[in-house]
Coordinates of N, CA and C in Angstrom, one line a residue:
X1 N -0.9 -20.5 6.5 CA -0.8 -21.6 5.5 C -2.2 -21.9 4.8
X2 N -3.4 -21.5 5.4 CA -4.7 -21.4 4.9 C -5.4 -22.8 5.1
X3 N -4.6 -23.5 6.0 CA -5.1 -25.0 6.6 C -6.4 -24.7 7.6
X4 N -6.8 -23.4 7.9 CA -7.6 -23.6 9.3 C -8.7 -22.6 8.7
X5 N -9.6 -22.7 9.7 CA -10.1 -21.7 9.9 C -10.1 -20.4 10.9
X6 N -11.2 -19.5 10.7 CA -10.8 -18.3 11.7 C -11.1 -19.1 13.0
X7 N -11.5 -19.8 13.3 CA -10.9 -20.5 14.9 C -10.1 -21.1 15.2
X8 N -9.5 -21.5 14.1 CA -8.0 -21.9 14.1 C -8.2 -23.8 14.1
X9 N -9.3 -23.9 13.8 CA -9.6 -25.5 13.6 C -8.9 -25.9 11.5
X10 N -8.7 -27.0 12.2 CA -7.6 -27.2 10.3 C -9.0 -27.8 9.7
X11 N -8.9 -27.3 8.4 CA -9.8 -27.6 7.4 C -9.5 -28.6 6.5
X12 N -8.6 -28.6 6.3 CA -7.1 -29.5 5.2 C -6.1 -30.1 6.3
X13 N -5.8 -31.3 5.0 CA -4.4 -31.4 5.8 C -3.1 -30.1 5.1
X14 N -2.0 -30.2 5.4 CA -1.0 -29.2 5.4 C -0.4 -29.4 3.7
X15 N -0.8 -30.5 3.2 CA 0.1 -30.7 2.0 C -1.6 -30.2 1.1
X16 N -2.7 -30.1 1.4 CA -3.8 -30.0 0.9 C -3.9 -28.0 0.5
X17 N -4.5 -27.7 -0.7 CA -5.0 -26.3 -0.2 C -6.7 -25.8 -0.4
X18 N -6.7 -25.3 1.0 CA -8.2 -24.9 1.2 C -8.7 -23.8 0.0
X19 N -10.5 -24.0 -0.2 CA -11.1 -22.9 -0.9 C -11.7 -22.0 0.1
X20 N -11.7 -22.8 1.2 CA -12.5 -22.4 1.9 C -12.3 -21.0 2.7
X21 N -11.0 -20.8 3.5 CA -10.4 -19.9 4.1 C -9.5 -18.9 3.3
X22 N -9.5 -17.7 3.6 CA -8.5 -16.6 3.2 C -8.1 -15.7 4.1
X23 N -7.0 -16.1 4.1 CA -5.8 -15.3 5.2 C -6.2 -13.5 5.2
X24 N -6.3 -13.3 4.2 CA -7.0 -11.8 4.1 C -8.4 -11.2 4.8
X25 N -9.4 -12.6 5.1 CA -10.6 -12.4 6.0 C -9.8 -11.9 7.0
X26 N -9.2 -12.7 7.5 CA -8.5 -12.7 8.7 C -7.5 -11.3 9.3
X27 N -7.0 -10.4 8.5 CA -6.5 -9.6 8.4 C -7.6 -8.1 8.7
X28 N -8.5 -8.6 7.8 CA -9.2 -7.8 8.0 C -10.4 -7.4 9.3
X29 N -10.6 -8.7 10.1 CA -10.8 -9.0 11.3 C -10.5 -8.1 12.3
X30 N -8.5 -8.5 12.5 CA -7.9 -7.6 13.1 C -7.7 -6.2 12.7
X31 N -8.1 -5.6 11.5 CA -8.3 -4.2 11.4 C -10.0 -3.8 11.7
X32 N -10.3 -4.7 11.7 CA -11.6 -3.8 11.9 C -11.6 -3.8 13.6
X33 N -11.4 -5.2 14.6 CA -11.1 -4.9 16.0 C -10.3 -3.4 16.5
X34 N -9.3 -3.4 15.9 CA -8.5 -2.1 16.1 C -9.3 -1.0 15.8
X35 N -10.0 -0.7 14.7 CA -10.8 0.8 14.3 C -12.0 0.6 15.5
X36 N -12.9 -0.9 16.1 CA -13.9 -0.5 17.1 C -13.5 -0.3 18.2
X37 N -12.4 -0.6 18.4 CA -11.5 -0.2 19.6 C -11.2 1.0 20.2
X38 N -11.0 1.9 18.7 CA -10.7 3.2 18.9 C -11.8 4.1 19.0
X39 N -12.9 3.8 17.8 CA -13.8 4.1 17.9 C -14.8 4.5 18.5
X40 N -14.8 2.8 19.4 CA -15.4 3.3 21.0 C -15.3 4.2 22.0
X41 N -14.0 3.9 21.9 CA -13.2 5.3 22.9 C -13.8 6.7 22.8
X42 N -13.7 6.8 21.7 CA -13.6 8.0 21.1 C -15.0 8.9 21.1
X43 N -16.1 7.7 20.7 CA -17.5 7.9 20.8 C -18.1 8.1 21.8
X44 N -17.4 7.5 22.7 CA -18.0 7.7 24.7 C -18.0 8.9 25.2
X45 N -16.9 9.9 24.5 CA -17.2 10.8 25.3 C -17.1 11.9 23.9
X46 N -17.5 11.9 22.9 CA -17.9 12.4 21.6 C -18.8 13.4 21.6
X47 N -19.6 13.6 23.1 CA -20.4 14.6 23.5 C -19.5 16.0 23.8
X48 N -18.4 15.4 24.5 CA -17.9 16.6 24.9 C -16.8 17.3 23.7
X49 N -16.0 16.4 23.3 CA -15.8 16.2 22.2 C -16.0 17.2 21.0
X50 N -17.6 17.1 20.7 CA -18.4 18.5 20.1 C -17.8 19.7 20.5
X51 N -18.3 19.9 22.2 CA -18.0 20.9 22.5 C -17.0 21.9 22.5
X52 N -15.9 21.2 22.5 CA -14.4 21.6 22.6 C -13.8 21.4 21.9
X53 N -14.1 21.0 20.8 CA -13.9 20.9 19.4 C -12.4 20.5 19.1
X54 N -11.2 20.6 18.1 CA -10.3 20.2 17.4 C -9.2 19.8 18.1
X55 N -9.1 20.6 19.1 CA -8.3 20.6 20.3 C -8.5 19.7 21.4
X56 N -9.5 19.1 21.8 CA -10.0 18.3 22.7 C -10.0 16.8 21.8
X57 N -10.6 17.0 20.1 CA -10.4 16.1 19.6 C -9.1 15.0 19.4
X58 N -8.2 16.3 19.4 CA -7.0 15.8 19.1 C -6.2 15.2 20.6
X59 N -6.5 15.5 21.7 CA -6.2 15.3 22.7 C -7.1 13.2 22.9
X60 N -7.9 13.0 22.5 CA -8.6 12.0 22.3 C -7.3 10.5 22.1
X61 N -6.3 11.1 21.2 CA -5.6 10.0 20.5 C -3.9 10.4 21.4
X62 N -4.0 11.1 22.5 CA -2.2 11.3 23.2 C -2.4 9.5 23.4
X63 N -3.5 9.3 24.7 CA -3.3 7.8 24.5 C -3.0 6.4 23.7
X64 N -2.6 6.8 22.7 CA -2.2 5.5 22.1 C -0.5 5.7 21.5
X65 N 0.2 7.2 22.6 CA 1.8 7.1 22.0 C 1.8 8.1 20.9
X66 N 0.7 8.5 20.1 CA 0.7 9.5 19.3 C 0.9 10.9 19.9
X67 N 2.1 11.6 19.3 CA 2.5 13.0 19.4 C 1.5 13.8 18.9
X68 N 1.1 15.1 19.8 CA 0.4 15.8 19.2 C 0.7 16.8 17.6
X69 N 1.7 17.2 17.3 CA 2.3 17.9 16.3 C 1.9 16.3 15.2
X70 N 1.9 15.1 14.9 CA 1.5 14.0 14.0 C -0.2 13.9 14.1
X71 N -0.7 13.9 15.0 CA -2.1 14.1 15.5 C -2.5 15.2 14.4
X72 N -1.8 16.3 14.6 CA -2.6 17.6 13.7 C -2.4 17.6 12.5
X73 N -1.9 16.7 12.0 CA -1.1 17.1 10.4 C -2.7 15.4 10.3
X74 N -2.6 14.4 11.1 CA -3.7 13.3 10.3 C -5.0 14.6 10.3
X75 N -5.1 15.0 11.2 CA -6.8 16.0 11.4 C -6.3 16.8 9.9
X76 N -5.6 17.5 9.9 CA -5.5 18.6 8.8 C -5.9 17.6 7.4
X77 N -5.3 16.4 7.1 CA -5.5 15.5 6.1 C -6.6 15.2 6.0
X78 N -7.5 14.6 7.1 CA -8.6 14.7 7.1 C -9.5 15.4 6.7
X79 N -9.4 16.6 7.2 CA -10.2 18.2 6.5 C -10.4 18.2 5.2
X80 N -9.0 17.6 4.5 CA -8.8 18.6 3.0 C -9.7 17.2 2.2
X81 N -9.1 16.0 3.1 CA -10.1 15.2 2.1 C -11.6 15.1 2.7
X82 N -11.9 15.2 3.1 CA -13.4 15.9 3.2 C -13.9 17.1 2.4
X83 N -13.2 17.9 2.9 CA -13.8 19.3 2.2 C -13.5 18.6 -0.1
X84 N -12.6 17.8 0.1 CA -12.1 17.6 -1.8 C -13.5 16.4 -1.8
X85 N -13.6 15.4 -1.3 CA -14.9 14.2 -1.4 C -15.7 14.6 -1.7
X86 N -16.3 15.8 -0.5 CA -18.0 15.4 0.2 C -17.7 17.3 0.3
X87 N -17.3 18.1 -0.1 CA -17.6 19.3 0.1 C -17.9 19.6 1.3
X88 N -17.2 19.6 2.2 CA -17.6 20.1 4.1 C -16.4 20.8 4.3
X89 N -16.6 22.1 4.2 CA -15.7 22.7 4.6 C -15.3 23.1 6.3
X90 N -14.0 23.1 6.2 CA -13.7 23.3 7.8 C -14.7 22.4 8.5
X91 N -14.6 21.1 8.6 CA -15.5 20.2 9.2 C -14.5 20.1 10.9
X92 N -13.8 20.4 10.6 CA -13.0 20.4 12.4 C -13.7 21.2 13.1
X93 N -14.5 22.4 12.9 CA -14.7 23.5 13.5 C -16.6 22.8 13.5
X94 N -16.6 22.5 12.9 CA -18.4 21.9 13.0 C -18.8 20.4 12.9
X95 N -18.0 20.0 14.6 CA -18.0 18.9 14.9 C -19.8 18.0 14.8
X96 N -20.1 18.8 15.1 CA -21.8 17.8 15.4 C -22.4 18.0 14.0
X97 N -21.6 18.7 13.3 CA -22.4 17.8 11.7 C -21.7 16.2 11.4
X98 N -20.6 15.5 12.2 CA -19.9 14.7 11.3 C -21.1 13.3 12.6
X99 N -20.9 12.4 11.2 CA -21.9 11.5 11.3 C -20.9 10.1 11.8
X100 N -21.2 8.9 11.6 CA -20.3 7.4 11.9 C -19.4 7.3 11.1
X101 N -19.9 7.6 9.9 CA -18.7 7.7 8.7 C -18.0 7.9 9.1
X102 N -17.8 9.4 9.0 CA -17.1 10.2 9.2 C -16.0 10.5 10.4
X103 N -16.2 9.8 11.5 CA -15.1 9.4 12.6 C -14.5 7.9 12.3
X104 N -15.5 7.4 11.9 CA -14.9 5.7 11.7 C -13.5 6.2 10.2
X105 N -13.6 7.5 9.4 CA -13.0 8.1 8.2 C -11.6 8.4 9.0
X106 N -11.7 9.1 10.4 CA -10.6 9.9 10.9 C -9.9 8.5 11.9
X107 N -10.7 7.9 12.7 CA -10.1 6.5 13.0 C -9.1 5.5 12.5
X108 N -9.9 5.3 11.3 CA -9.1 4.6 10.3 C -7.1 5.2 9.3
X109 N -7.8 6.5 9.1 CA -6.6 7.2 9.2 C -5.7 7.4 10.1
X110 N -6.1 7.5 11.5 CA -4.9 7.8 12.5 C -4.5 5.8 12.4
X111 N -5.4 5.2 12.4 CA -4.8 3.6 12.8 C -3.5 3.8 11.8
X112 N -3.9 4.1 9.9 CA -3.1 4.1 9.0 C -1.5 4.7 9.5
X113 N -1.4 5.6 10.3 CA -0.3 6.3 10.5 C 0.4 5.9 11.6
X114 N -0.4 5.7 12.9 CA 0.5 5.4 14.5 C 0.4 3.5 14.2
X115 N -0.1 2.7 13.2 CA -0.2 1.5 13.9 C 0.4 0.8 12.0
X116 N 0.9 1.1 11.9 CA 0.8 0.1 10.2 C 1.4 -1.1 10.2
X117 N 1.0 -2.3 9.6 CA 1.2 -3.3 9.9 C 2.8 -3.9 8.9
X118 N 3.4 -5.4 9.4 CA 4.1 -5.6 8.4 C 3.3 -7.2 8.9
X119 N 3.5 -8.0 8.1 CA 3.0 -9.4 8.3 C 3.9 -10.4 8.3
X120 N 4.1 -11.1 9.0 CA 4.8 -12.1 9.1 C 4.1 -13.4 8.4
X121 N 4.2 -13.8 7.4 CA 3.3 -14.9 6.6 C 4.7 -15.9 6.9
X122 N 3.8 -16.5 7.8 CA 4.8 -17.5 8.1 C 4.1 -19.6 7.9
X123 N 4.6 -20.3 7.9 CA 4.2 -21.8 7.7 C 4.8 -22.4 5.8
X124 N 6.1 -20.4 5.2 CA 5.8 -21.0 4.2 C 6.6 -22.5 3.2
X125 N 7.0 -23.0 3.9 CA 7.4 -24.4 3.9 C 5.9 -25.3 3.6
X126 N 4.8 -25.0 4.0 CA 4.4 -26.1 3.6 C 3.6 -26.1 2.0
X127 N 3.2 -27.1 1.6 CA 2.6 -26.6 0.2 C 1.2 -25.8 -0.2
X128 N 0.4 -26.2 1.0 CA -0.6 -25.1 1.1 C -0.3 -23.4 1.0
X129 N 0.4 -23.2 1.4 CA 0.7 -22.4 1.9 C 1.3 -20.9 0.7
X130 N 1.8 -21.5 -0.5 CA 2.4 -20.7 -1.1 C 1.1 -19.8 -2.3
X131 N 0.2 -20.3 -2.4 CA -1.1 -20.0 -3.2 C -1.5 -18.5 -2.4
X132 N -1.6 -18.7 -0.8 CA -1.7 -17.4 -0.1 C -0.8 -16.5 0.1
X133 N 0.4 -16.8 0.3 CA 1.8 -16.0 0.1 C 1.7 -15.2 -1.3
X134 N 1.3 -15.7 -2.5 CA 1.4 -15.0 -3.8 C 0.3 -14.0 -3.1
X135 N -0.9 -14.4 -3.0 CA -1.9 -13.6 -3.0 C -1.9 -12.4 -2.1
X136 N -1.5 -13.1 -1.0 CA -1.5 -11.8 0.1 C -0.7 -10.5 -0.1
X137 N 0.6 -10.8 -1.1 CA 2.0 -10.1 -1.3 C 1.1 -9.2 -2.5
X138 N 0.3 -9.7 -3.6 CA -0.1 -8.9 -4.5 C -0.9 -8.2 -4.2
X139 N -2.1 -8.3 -3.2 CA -2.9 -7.7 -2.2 C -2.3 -5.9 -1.3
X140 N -1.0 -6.2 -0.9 CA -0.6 -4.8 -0.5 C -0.4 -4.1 -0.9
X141 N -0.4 -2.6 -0.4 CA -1.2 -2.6 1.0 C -2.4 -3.1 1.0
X142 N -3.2 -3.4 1.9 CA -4.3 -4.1 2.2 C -4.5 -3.8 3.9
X143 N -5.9 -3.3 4.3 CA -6.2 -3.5 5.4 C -5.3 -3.3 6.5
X144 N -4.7 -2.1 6.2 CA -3.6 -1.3 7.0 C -2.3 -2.1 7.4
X145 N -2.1 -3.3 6.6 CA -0.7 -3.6 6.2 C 0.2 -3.4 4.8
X146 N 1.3 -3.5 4.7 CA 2.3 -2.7 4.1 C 2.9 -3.6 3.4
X147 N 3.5 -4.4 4.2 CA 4.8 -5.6 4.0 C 4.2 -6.6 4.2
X148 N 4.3 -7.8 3.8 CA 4.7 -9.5 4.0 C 5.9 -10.3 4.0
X149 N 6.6 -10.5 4.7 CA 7.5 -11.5 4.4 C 7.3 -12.9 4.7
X150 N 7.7 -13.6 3.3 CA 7.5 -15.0 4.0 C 8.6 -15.6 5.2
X151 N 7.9 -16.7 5.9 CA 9.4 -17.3 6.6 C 8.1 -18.3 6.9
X152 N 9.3 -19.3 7.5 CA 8.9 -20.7 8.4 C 9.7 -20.6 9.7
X153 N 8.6 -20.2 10.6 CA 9.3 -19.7 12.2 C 10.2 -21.3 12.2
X154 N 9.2 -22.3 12.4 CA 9.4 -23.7 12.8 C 11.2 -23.9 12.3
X155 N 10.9 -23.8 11.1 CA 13.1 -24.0 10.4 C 13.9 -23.1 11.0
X156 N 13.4 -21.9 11.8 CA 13.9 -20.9 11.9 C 14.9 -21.4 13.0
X157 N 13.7 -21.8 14.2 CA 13.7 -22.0 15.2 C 15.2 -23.5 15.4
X158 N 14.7 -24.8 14.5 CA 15.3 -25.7 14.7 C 17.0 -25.5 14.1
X159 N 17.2 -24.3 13.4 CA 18.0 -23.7 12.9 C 19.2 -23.0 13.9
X160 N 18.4 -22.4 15.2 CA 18.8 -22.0 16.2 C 19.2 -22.8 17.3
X161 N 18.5 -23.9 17.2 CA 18.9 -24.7 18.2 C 20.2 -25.6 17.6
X162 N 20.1 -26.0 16.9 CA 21.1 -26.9 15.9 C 22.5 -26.0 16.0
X163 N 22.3 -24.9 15.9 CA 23.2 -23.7 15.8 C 24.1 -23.8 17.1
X164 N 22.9 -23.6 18.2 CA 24.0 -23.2 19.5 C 24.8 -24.6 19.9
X165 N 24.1 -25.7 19.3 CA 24.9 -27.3 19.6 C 26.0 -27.5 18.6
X166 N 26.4 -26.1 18.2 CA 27.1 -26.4 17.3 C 27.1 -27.8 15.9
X167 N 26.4 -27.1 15.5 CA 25.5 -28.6 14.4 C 24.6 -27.5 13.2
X168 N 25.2 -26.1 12.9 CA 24.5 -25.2 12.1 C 24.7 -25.8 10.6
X169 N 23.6 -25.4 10.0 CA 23.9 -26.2 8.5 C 25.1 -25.5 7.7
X170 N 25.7 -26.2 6.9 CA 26.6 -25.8 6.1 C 26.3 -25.2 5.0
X171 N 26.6 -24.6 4.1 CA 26.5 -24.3 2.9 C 27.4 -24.8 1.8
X172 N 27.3 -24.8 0.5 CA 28.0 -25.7 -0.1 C 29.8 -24.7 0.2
X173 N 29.8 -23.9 0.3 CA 31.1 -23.3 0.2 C 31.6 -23.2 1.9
X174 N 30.9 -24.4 2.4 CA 31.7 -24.7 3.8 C 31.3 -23.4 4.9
X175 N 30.2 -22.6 4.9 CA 29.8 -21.3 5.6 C 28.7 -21.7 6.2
X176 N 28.2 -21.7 7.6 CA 26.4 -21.3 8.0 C 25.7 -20.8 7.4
X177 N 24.7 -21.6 6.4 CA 23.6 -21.0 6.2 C 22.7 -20.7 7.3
X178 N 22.3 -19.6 7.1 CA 21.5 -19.3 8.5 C 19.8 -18.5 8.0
X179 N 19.2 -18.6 7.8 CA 17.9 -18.4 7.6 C 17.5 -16.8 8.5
X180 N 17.2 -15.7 7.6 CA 16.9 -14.5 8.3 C 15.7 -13.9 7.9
X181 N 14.5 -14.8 7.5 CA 13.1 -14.3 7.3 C 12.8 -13.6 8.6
X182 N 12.6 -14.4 9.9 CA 11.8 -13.6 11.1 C 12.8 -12.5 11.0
X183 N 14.1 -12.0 10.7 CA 14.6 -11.2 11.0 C 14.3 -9.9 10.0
X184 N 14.1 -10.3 9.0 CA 13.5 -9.5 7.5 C 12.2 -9.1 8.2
X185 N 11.7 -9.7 8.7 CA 10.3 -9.1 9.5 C 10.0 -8.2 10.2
X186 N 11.1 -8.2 11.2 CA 11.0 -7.5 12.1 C 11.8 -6.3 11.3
X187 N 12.7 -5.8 10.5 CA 13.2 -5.2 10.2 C 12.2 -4.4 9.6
X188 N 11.7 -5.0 8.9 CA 10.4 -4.8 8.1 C 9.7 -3.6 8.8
X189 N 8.7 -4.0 10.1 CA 8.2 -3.5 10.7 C 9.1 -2.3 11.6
X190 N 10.3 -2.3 11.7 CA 11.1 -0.5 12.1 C 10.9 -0.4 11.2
X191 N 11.4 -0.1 9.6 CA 11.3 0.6 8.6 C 9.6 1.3 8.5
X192 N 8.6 1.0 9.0 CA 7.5 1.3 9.1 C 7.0 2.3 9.9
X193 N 7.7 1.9 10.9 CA 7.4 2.8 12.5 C 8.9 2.9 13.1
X194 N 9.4 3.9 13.2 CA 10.7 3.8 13.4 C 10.7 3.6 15.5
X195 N 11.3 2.9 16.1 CA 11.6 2.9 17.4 C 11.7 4.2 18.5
X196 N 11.0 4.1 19.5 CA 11.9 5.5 20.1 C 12.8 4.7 21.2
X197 N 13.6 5.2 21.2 CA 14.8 4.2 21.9 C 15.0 5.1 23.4
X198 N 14.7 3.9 24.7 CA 14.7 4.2 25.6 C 15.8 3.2 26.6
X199 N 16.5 4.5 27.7 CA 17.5 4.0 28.1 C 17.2 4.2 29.5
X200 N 17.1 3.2 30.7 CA 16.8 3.2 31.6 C 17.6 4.0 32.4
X201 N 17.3 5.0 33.5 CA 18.7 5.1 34.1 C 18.2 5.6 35.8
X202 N 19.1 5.4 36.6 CA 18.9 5.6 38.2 C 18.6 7.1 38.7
X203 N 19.7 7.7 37.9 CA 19.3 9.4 38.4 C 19.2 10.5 37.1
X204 N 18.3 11.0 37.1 CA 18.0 11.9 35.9 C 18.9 13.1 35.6
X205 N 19.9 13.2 36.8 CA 20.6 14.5 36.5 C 21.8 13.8 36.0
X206 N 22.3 12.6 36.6 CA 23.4 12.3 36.3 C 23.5 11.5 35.6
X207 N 22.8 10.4 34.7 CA 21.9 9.9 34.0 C 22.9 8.3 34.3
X208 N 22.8 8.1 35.4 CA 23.3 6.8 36.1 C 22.8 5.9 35.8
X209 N 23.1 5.0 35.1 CA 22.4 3.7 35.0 C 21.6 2.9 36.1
X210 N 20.5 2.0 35.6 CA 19.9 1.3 36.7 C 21.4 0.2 37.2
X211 N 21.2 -0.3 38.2 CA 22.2 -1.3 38.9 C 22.4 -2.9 38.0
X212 N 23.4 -3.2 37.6 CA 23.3 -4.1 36.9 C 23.5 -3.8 35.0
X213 N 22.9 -2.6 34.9 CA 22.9 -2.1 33.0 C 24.4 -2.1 32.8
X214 N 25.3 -1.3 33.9 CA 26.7 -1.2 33.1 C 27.7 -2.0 33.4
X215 N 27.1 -3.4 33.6 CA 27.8 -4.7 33.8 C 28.4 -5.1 32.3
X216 N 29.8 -5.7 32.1 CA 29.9 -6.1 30.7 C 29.7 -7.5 30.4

């Protein structure tokens, strides 16, 4: 809504809009936590790293869910735009030339592919609030998000409760209107990263459900 600041203290009231705050600081915050995140990791043991070159490199990132066959296609990306930028040819194979840049370059690219964002710009009911919604939506991509959708969890929410008391709002042609922003959201975000869908089960040969799953 742009009422606070990055500590989350209000600057405005809610019908007010701030100069002060940009929801986009903020975004960019959480991308940059994520790249020294990775970063770090990656830098700690960057000695060895050198030594064992493309293959050890690429082994660096199994932990965060990334396939190795997607792993080698970001490195290969990596290469060609290096070698097209900055002229470094086959820079995979001559790891101890590449400098902070240049890993914080391959970081940022794998974040771009295994982690991309969709945003939930939510509070947009109040009037503050729509000045940043324009901005943030003309801003993408931005800072390794993709999507925005607006919604107001809060209506969503009282929407759902009202709903199961049977007391859901009507529409003029006598139907539930039903409000599906958080749902636009989330959808948002599979179309981005698609799911790997896992099915629990008791015995692996026979692929038995856990006790209780094939209850109807």
């Amino acid at each position: 809504s742009g009422t606070a600041d990055a500590s989350g203290n209000k600057t405005v009231t809610d019908s007010e809009v701030s100069e002060l705050t940009n929801p986009l600081d903020d975004l960019a915050w959480i991308r940059n936590e994520l790249v020294e995140w990775i970063y770090s990791n990656l830098t700690a043991k960057w000695d060895g790293v050198q030594r064992r070159g493309r293959e050890r490199l690429a082994k660096m990132f199994s932990g965060y869910g990334q396939r190795n066959a997607e792993t080698q296609i970001i490195l290969t990306e990596v290469e060609k735009y290096m070698e097209k930028h900055y002229r470094q040819v086959n820079t995979l194979e001559n790891l101890s030339s590449w400098d902070e840049a240049d890993v914080h370059r391959l970081v940022s690219a794998f974040l771009g592919v295994r982690f991309p964002m969709a945003l939930a710009l939510n509070k947009v009911d109040l009037p503050s609030s729509k000045k940043n919604v324009n901005m943030i939506q003309q801003s993408l991509p931005i800072h390794g998000a993709h999507i925005g959708t607006p919604m107001a969890a809060h209506k969503e929410m009282l929407f759902v409760r009202n709903h199961l008391k049977n007391q859901g709002h009507l529409a003029s042609d006598g139907t539930v209107s039903s409000p599906t922003n958080v749902w636009s959201c989330l959808t948002s975000a599979l179309s981005l990263r698609p799911p790997v869908l896992v099915f629990p089960v008791n015995d692996m040969t026979t692929y038995t459900p856990l006790p209780g799953l094939n209850k109807a």
